mmCIF file with all atom_site columns, C-alpha atoms in Angstrom:
data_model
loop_
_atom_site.group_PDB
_atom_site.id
_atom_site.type_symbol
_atom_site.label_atom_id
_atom_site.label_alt_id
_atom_site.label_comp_id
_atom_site.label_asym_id
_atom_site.label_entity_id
_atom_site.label_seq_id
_atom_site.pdbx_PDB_ins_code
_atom_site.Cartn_x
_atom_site.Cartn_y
_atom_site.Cartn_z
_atom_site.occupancy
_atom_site.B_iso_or_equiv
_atom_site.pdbx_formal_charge
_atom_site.auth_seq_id
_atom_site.auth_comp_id
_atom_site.auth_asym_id
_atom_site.auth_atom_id
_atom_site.pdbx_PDB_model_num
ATOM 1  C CA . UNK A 1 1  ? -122.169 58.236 56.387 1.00 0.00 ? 1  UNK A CA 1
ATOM 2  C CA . UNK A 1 2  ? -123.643 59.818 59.533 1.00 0.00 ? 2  UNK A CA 1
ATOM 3  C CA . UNK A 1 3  ? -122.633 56.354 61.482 1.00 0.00 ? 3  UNK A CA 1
ATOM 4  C CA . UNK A 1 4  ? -119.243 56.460 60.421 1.00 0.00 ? 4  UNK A CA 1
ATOM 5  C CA . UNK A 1 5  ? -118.463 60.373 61.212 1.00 0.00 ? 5  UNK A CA 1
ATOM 6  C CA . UNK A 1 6  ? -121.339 61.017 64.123 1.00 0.00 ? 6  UNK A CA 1
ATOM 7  C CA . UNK A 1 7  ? -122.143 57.602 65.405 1.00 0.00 ? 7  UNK A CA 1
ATOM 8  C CA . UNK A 1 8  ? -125.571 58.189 64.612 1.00 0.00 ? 8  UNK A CA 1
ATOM 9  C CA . UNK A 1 9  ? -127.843 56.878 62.018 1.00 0.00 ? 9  UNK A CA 1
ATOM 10 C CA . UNK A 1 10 ? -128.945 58.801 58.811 1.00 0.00 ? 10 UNK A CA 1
ATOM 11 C CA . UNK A 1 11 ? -132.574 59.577 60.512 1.00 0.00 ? 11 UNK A CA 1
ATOM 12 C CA . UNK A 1 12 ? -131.149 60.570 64.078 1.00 0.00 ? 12 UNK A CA 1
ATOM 13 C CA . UNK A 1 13 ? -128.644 63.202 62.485 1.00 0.00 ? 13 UNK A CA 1
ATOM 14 C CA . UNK A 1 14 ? -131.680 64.501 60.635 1.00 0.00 ? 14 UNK A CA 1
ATOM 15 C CA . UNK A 1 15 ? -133.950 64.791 63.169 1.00 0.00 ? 15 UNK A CA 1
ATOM 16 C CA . UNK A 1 16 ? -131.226 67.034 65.320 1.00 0.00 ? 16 UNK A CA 1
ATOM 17 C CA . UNK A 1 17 ? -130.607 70.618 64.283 1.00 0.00 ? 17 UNK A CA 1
ATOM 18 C CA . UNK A 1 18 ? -127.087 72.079 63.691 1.00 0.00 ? 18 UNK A CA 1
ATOM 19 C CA . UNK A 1 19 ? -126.318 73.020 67.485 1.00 0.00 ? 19 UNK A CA 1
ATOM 20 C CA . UNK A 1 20 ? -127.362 69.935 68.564 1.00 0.00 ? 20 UNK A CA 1
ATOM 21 C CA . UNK A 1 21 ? -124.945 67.684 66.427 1.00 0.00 ? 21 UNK A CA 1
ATOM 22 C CA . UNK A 1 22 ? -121.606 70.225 66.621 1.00 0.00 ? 22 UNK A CA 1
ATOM 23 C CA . UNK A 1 23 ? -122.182 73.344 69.223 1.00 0.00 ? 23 UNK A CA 1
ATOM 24 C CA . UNK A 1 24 ? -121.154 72.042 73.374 1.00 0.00 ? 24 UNK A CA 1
ATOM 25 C CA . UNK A 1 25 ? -117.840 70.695 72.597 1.00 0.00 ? 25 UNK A CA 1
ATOM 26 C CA . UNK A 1 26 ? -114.630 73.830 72.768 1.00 0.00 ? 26 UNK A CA 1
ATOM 27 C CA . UNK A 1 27 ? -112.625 70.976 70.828 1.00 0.00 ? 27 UNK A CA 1
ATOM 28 C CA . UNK A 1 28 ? -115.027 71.157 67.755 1.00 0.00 ? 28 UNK A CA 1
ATOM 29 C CA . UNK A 1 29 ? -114.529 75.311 67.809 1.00 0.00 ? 29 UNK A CA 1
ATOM 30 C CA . UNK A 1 30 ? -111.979 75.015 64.353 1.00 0.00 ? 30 UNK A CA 1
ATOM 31 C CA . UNK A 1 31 ? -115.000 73.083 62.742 1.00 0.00 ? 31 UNK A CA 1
ATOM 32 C CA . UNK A 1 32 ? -117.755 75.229 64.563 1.00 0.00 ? 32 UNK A CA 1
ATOM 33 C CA . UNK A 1 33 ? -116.161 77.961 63.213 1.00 0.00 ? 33 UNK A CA 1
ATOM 34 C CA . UNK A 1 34 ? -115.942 76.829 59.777 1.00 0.00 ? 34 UNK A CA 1
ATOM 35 C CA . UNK A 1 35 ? -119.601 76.133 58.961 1.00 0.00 ? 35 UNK A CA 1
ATOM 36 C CA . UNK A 1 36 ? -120.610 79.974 60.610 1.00 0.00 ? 36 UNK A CA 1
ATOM 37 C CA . UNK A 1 37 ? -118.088 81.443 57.733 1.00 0.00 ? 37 UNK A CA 1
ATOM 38 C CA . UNK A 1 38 ? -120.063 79.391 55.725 1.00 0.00 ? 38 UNK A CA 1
ATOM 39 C CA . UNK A 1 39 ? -122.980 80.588 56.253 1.00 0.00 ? 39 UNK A CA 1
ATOM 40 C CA . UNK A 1 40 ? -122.215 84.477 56.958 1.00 0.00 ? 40 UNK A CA 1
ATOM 41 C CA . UNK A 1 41 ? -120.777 84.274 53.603 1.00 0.00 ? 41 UNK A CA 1
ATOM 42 C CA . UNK A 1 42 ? -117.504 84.965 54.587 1.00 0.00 ? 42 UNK A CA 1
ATOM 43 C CA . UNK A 1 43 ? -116.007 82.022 52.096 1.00 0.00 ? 43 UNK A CA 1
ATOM 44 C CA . UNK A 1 44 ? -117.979 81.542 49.311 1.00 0.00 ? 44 UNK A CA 1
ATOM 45 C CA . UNK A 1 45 ? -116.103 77.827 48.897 1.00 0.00 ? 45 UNK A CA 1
ATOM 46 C CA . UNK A 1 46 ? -113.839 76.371 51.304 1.00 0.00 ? 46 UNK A CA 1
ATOM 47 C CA . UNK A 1 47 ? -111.965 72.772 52.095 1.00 0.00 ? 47 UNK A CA 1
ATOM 48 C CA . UNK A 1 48 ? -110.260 72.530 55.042 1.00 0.00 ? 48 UNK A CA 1
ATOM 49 C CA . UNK A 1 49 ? -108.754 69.425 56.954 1.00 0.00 ? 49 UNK A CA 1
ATOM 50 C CA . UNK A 1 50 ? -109.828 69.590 60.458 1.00 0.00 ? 50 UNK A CA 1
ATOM 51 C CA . UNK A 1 51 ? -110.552 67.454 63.436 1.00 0.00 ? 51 UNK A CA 1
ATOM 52 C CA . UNK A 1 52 ? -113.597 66.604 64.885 1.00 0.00 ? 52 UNK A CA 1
ATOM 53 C CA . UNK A 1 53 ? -114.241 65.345 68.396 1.00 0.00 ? 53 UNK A CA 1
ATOM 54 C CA . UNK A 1 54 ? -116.960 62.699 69.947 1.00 0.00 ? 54 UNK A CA 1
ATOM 55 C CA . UNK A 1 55 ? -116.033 61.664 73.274 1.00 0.00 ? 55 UNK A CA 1
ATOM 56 C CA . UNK A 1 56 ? -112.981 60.310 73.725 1.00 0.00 ? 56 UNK A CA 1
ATOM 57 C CA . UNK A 1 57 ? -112.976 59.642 70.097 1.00 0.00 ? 57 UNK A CA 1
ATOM 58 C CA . UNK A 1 58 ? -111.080 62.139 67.106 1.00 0.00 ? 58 UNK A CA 1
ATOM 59 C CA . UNK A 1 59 ? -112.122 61.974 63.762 1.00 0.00 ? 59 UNK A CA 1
ATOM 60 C CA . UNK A 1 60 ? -109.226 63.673 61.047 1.00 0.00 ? 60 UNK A CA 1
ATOM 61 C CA . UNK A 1 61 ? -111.797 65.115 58.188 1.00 0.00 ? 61 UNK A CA 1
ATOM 62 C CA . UNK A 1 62 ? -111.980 66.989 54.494 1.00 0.00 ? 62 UNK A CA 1
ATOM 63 C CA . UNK A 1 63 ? -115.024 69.518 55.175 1.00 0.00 ? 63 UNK A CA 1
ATOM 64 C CA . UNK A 1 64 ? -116.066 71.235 52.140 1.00 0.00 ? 64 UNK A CA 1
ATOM 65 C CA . UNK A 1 65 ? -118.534 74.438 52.649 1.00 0.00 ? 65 UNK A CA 1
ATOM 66 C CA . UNK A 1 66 ? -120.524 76.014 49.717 1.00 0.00 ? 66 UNK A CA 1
ATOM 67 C CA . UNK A 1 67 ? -122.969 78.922 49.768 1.00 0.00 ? 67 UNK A CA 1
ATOM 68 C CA . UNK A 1 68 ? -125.343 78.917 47.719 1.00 0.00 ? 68 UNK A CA 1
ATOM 69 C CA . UNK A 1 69 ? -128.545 81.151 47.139 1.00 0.00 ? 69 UNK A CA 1
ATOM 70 C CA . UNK A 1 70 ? -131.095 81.786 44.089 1.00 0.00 ? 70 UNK A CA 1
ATOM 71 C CA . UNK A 1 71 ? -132.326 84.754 42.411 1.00 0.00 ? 71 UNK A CA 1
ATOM 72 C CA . UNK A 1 72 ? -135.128 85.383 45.174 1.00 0.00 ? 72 UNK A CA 1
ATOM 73 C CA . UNK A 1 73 ? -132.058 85.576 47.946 1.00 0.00 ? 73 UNK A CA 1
ATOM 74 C CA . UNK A 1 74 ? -132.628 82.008 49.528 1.00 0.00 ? 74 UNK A CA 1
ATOM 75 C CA . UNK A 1 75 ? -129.536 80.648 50.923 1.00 0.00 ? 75 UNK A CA 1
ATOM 76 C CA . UNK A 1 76 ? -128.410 78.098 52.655 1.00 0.00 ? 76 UNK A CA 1
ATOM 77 C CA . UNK A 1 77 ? -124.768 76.257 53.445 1.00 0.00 ? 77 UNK A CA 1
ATOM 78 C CA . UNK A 1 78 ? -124.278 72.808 51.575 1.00 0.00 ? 78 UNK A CA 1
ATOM 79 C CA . UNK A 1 79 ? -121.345 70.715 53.715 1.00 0.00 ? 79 UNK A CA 1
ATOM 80 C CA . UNK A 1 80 ? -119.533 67.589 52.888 1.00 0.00 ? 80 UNK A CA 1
ATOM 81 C CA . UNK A 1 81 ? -117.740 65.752 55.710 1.00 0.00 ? 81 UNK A CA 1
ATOM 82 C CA . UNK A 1 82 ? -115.586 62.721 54.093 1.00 0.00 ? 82 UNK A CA 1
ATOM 83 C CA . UNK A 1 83 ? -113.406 61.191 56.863 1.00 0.00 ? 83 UNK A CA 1
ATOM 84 C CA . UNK A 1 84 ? -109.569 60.863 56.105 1.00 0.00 ? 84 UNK A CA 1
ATOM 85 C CA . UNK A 1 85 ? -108.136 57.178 56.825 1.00 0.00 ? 85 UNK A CA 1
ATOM 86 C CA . UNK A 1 86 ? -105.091 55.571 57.214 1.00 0.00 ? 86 UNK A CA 1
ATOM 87 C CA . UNK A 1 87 ? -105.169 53.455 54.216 1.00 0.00 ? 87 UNK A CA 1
ATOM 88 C CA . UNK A 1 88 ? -105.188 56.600 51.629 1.00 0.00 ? 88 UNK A CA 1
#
């Protein structure tokens, strides 16, 4: 969930656009970076294990990128964040 990964609730991380959520922190670059292949279309499909920083706080995470777009060329980026534990 949004609480669990950004600390926010399911309606804040809506309401706040890309940039805001991800862009302002150099430690978040790897996942920054990830996302913008994404959506150039660099990677059609990628998973990647990467780390993603709030504060003083590190989260270790599985983000999965897909672009998609339809026959009249709308596209868009669909990401997955699921948060890797200790107990798997």
């Amino acid at each position: 969930s949004s609480k669990a990964i950004l600390g926010l609730t399911d309606t804040e991380a809506a309401s706040k656009s890309f940039a805001d959520l991800f862009i302002g922190d150099i430690r978040n670059d790897d996942f920054v970076q990830t996302v913008v292949n994404a959506v150039e279309g660099r990677h059609p499909v990628s998973n990647h294990e990467l780390k993603y920083y709030s504060g003083d706080k590190v989260k270790h995470l599985i983000v999965n990128t897909t672009f998609v777009e339809d026959d009249d060329a709308k596209a868009g980026v669909l990401l997955t964040m699921n948060e890797i534990n200790d107990s798997i």
